[in-house]
mmCIF file of C-alpha atoms in Angstrom:
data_model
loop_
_atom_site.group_PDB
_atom_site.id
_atom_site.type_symbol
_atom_site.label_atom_id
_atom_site.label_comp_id
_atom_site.label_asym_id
_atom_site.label_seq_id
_atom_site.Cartn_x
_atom_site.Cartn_y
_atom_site.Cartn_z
ATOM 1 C CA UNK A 1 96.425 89.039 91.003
ATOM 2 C CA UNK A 2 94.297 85.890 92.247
ATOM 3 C CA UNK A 3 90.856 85.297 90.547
ATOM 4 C CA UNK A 4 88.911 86.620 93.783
ATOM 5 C CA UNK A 5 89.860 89.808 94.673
ATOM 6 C CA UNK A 6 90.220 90.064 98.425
ATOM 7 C CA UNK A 7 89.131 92.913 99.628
ATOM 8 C CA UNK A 8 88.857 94.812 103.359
ATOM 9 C CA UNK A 9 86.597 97.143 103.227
ATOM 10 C CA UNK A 10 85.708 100.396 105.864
ATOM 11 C CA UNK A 11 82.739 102.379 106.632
ATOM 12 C CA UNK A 12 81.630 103.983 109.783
ATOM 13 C CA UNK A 13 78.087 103.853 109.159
ATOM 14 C CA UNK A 14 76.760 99.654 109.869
ATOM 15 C CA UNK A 15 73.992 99.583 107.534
ATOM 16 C CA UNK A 16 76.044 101.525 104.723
ATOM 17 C CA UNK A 17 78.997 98.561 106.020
ATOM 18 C CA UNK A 18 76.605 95.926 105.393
ATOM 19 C CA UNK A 19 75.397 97.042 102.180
ATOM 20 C CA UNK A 20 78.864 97.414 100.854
ATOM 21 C CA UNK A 21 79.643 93.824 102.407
ATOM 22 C CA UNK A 22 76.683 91.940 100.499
ATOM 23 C CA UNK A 23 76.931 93.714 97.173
ATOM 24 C CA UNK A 24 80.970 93.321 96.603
ATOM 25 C CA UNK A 25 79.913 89.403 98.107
ATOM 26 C CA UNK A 26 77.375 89.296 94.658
ATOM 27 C CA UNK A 27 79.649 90.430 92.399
ATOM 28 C CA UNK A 28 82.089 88.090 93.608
ATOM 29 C CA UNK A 29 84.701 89.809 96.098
ATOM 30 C CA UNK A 30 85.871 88.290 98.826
ATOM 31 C CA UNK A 31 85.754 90.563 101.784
ATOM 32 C CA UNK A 32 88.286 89.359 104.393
ATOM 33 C CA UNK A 33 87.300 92.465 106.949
ATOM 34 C CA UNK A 34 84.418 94.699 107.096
ATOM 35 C CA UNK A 35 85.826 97.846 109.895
ATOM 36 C CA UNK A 36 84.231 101.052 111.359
ATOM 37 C CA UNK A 37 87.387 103.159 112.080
ATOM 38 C CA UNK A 38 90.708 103.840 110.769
ATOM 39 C CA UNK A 39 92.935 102.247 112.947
ATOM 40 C CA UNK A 40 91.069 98.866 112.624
ATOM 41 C CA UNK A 41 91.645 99.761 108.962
ATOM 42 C CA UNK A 42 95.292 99.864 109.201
ATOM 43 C CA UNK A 43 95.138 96.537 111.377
ATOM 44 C CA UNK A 44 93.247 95.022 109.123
ATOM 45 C CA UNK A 45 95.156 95.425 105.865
ATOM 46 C CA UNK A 46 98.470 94.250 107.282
ATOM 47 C CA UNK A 47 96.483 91.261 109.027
ATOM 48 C CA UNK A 48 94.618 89.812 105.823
ATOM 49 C CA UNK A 49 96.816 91.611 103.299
ATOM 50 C CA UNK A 50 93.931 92.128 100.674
ATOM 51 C CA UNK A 51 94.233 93.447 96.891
ATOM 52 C CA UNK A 52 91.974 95.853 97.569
ATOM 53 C CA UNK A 53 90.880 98.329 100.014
ATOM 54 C CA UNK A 54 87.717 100.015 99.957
ATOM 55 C CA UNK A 55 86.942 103.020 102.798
ATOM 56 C CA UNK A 56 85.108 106.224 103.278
ATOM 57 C CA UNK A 57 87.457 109.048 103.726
ATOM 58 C CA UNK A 58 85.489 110.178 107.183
ATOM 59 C CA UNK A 59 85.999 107.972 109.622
ATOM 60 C CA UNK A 60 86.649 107.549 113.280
ATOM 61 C CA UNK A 61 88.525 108.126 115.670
ATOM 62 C CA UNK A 62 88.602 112.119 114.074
ATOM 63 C CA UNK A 63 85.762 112.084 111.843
ATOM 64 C CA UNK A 64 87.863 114.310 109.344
ATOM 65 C CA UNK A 65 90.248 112.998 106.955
ATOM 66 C CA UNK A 66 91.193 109.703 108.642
ATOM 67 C CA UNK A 67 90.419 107.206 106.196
ATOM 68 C CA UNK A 68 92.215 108.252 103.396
ATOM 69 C CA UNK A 69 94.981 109.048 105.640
ATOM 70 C CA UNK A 70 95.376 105.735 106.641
ATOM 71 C CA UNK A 71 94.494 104.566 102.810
ATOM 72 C CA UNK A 72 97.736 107.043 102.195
ATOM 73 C CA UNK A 73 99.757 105.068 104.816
ATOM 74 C CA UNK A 74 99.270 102.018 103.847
ATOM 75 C CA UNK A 75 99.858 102.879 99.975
ATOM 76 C CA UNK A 76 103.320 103.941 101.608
ATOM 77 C CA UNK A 77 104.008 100.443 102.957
ATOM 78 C CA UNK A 78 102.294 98.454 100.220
ATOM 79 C CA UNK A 79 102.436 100.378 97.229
ATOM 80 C CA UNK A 80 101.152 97.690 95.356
ATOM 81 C CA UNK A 81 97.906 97.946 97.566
ATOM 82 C CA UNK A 82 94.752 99.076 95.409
ATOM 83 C CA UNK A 83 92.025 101.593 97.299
ATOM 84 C CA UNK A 84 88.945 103.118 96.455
ATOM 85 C CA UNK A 85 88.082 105.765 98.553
ATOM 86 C CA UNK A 86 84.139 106.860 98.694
ATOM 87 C CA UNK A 87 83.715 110.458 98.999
ATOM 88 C CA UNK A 88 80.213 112.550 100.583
ATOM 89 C CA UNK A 89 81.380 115.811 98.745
ATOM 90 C CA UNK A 90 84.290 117.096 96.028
ATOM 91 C CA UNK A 91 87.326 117.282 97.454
ATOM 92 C CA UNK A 92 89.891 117.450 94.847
ATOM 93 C CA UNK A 93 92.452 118.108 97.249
ATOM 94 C CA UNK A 94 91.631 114.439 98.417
ATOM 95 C CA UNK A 95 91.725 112.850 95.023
ATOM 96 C CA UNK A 96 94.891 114.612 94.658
ATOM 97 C CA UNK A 97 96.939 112.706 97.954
ATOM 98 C CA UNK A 98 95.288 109.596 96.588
ATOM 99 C CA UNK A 99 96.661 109.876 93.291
ATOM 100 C CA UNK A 100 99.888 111.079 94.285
ATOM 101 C CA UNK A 101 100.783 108.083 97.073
ATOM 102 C CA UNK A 102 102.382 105.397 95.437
ATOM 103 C CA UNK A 103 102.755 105.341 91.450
ATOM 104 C CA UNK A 104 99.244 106.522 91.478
ATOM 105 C CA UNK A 105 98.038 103.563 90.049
ATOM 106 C CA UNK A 106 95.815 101.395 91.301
ATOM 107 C CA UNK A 107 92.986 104.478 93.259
ATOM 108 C CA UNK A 108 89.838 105.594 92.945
ATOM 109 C CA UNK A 109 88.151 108.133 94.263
ATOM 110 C CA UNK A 110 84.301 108.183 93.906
ATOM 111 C CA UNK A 111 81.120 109.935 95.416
ATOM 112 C CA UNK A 112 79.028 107.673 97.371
ATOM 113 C CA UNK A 113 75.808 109.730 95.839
ATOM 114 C CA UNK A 114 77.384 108.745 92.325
ATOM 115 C CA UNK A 115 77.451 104.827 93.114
ATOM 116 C CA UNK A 116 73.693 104.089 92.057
ATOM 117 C CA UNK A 117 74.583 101.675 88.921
ATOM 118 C CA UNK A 118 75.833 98.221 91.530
ATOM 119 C CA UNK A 119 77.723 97.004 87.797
ATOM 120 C CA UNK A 120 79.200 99.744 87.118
ATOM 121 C CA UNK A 121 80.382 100.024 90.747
ATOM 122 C CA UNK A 122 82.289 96.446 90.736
ATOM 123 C CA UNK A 123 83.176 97.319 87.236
ATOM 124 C CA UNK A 124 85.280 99.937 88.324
ATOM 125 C CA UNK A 125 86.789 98.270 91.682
ATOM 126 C CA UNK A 126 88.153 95.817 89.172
ATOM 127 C CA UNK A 127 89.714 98.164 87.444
ATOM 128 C CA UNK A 128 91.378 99.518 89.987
ATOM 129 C CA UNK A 129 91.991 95.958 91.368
ATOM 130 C CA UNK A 130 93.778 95.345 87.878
ATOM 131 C CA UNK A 131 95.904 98.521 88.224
ATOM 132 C CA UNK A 132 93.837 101.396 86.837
ATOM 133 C CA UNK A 133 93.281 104.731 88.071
ATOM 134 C CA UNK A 134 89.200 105.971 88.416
ATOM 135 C CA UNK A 135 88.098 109.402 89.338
ATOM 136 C CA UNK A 136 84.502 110.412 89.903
ATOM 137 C CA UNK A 137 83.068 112.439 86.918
ATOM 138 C CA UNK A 138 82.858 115.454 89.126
ATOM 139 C CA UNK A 139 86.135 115.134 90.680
ATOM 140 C CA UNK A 140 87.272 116.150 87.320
ATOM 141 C CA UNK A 141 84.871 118.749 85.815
ATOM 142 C CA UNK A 142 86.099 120.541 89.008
ATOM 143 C CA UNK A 143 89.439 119.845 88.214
ATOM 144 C CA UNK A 144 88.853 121.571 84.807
ATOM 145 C CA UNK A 145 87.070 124.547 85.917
ATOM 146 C CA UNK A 146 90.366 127.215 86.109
ATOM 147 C CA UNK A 147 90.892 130.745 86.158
ATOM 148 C CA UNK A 148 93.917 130.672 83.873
ATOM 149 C CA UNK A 149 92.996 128.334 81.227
ATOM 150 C CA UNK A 150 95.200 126.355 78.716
ATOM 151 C CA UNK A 151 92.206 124.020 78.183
ATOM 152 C CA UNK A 152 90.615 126.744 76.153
ATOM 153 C CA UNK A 153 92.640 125.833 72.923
ATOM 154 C CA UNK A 154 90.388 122.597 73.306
ATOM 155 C CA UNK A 155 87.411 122.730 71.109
ATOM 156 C CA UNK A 156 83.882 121.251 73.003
ATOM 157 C CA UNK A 157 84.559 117.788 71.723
ATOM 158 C CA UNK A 158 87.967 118.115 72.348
ATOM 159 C CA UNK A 159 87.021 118.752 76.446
ATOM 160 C CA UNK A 160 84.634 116.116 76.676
ATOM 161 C CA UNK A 161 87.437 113.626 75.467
ATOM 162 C CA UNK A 162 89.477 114.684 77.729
ATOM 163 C CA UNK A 163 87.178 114.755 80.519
ATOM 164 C CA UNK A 164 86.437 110.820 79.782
ATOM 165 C CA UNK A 165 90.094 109.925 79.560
ATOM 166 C CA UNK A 166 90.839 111.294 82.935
ATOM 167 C CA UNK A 167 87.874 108.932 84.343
ATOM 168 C CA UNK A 168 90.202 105.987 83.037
ATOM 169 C CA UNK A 169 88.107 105.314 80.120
ATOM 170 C CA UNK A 170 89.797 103.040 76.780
ATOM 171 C CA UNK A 171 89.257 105.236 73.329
ATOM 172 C CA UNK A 172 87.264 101.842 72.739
ATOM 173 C CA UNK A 173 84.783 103.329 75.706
ATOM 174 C CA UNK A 174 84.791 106.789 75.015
ATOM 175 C CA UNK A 175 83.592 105.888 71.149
ATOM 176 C CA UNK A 176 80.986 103.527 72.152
ATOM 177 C CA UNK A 177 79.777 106.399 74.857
ATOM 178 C CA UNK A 178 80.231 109.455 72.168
ATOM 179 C CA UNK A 179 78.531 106.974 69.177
ATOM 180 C CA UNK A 180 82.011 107.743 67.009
ATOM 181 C CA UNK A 181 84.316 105.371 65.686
ATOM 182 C CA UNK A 182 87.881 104.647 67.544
ATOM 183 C CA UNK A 183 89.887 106.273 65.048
ATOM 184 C CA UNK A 184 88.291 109.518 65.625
ATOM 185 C CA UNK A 185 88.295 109.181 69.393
ATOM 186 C CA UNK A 186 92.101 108.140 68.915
ATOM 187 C CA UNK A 187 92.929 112.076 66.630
ATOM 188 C CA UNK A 188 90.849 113.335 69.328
ATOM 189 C CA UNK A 189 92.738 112.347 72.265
ATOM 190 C CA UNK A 190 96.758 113.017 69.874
ATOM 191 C CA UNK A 191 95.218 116.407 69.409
ATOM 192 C CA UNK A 192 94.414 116.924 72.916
ATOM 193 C CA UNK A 193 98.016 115.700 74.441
ATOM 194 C CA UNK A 194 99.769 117.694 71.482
ATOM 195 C CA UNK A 195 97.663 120.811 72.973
ATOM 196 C CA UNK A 196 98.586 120.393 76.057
ATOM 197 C CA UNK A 197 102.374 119.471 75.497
ATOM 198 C CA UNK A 198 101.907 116.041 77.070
ATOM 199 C CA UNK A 199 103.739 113.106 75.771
ATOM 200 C CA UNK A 200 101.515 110.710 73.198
ATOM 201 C CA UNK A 201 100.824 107.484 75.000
ATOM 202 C CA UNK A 202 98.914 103.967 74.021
ATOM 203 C CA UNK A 203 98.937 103.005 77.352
ATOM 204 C CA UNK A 204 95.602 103.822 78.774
ATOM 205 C CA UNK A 205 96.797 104.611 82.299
ATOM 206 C CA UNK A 206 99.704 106.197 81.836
ATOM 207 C CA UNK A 207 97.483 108.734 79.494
ATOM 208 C CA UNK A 208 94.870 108.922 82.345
ATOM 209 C CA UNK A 209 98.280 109.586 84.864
ATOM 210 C CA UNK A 210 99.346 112.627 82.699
ATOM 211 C CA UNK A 211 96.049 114.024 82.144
ATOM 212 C CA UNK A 212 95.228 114.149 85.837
ATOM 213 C CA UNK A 213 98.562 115.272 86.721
ATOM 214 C CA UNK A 214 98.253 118.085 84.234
ATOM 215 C CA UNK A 215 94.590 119.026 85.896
ATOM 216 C CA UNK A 216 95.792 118.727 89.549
ATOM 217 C CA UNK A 217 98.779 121.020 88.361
ATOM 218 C CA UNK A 218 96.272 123.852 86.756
ATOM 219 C CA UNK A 219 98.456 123.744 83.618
#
């Protein structure tokens, strides 16, 4: 991946477009196209063929789904192609086409409301830049909130592990964030994919693919 990250990005709103533009310019992206609808999405991704993609899901011509559908599309042709898709509302069903197009690497799904800390915001475009996965906070407490629950054999610390891992987090992040050491974080996270009949896994994304397919699949 080159040092700059190139990146189109798409939003319907022009001030919201502009804000986006000048903040991912700080922090040292290079947006090659700044769009308002989905097919000038589309256009420009296979024109500039950025790294990265960033894009509201609601955008014109429709005003429903249409920029993640294109975002889906173009993971089809490129699935190399990193997005971030911003989100008004929960819509796990949304997070749930993202992750699945492609290898599910390289997506995030985040709610605009949610991106108030700028650092933490090009923190986590990098990261998905570099070939992680990142899903907003309350993407996945609503992913863990089921009727038939296997999640119940998880004791409180247990769940709040888990919860972090599926927002991409290292077990170097989650003990830093819980004030624990690694090695506990680490018997956490074995006891949680030993619960849950998932295969153990070092590889941070991999672990954050199984948990998240486990959630999307209610157990």
């Amino acid at each position: 991946m080159p040092s700059v990250t190139r990146v189109v990005l798409a939003e319907d709103e022009v001030l919201l477009r502009e804000g986006l533009v000048g903040l991912l310019t700080r922090f040292d992206f290079a947006v090659v196209a700044a769009v308002g609808s989905a097919p000038e999405l589309v256009d420009a991704v296979r024109t500039h063929r950025p790294e990265l993609v960033v894009t509201d899901i609601r955008m014109p011509p429709e005003h429903r789904d249409d920029g993640l559908r294109a975002a889906v599309a173009l993971r089809g042709e490129r699935p190399d192609l990193a997005v971030v898709v911003l989100s008004q509302h929960v819509q796990s069903g949304y997070a749930a086409a993202l992750l699945d197009s492609g290898d599910g690497r390289r997506v995030g799904y985040l709610l605009k409301d949610r991106v108030a800390d700028v650092a933490e915001f090009a923190d986590t475009l990098r990261r998905v830049a570099a070939g992680g996965t990142a899903v907003d906070p309350d993407v996945v407490r609503h992913l863990l909130r089921r009727p038939r629950d296997p999640l119940d054999a998880l004791s409180r610390r247990e769940r709040e592990v888990l919860g972090l891992v599926a927002e991409g987090h290292s077990n170097g992040a989650i003990a830093a964030r819980l004030h624990v050491t690694e090695a506990a974080v680490g018997k956490h996270v074995g006891n949680i994919l030993a619960k849950l009949d998932l295969p153990p896994d070092d590889d941070t994304n991999r672990r954050v693919l199984a948990v998240l397919a486990y959630l999307r699949a209610g157990g």
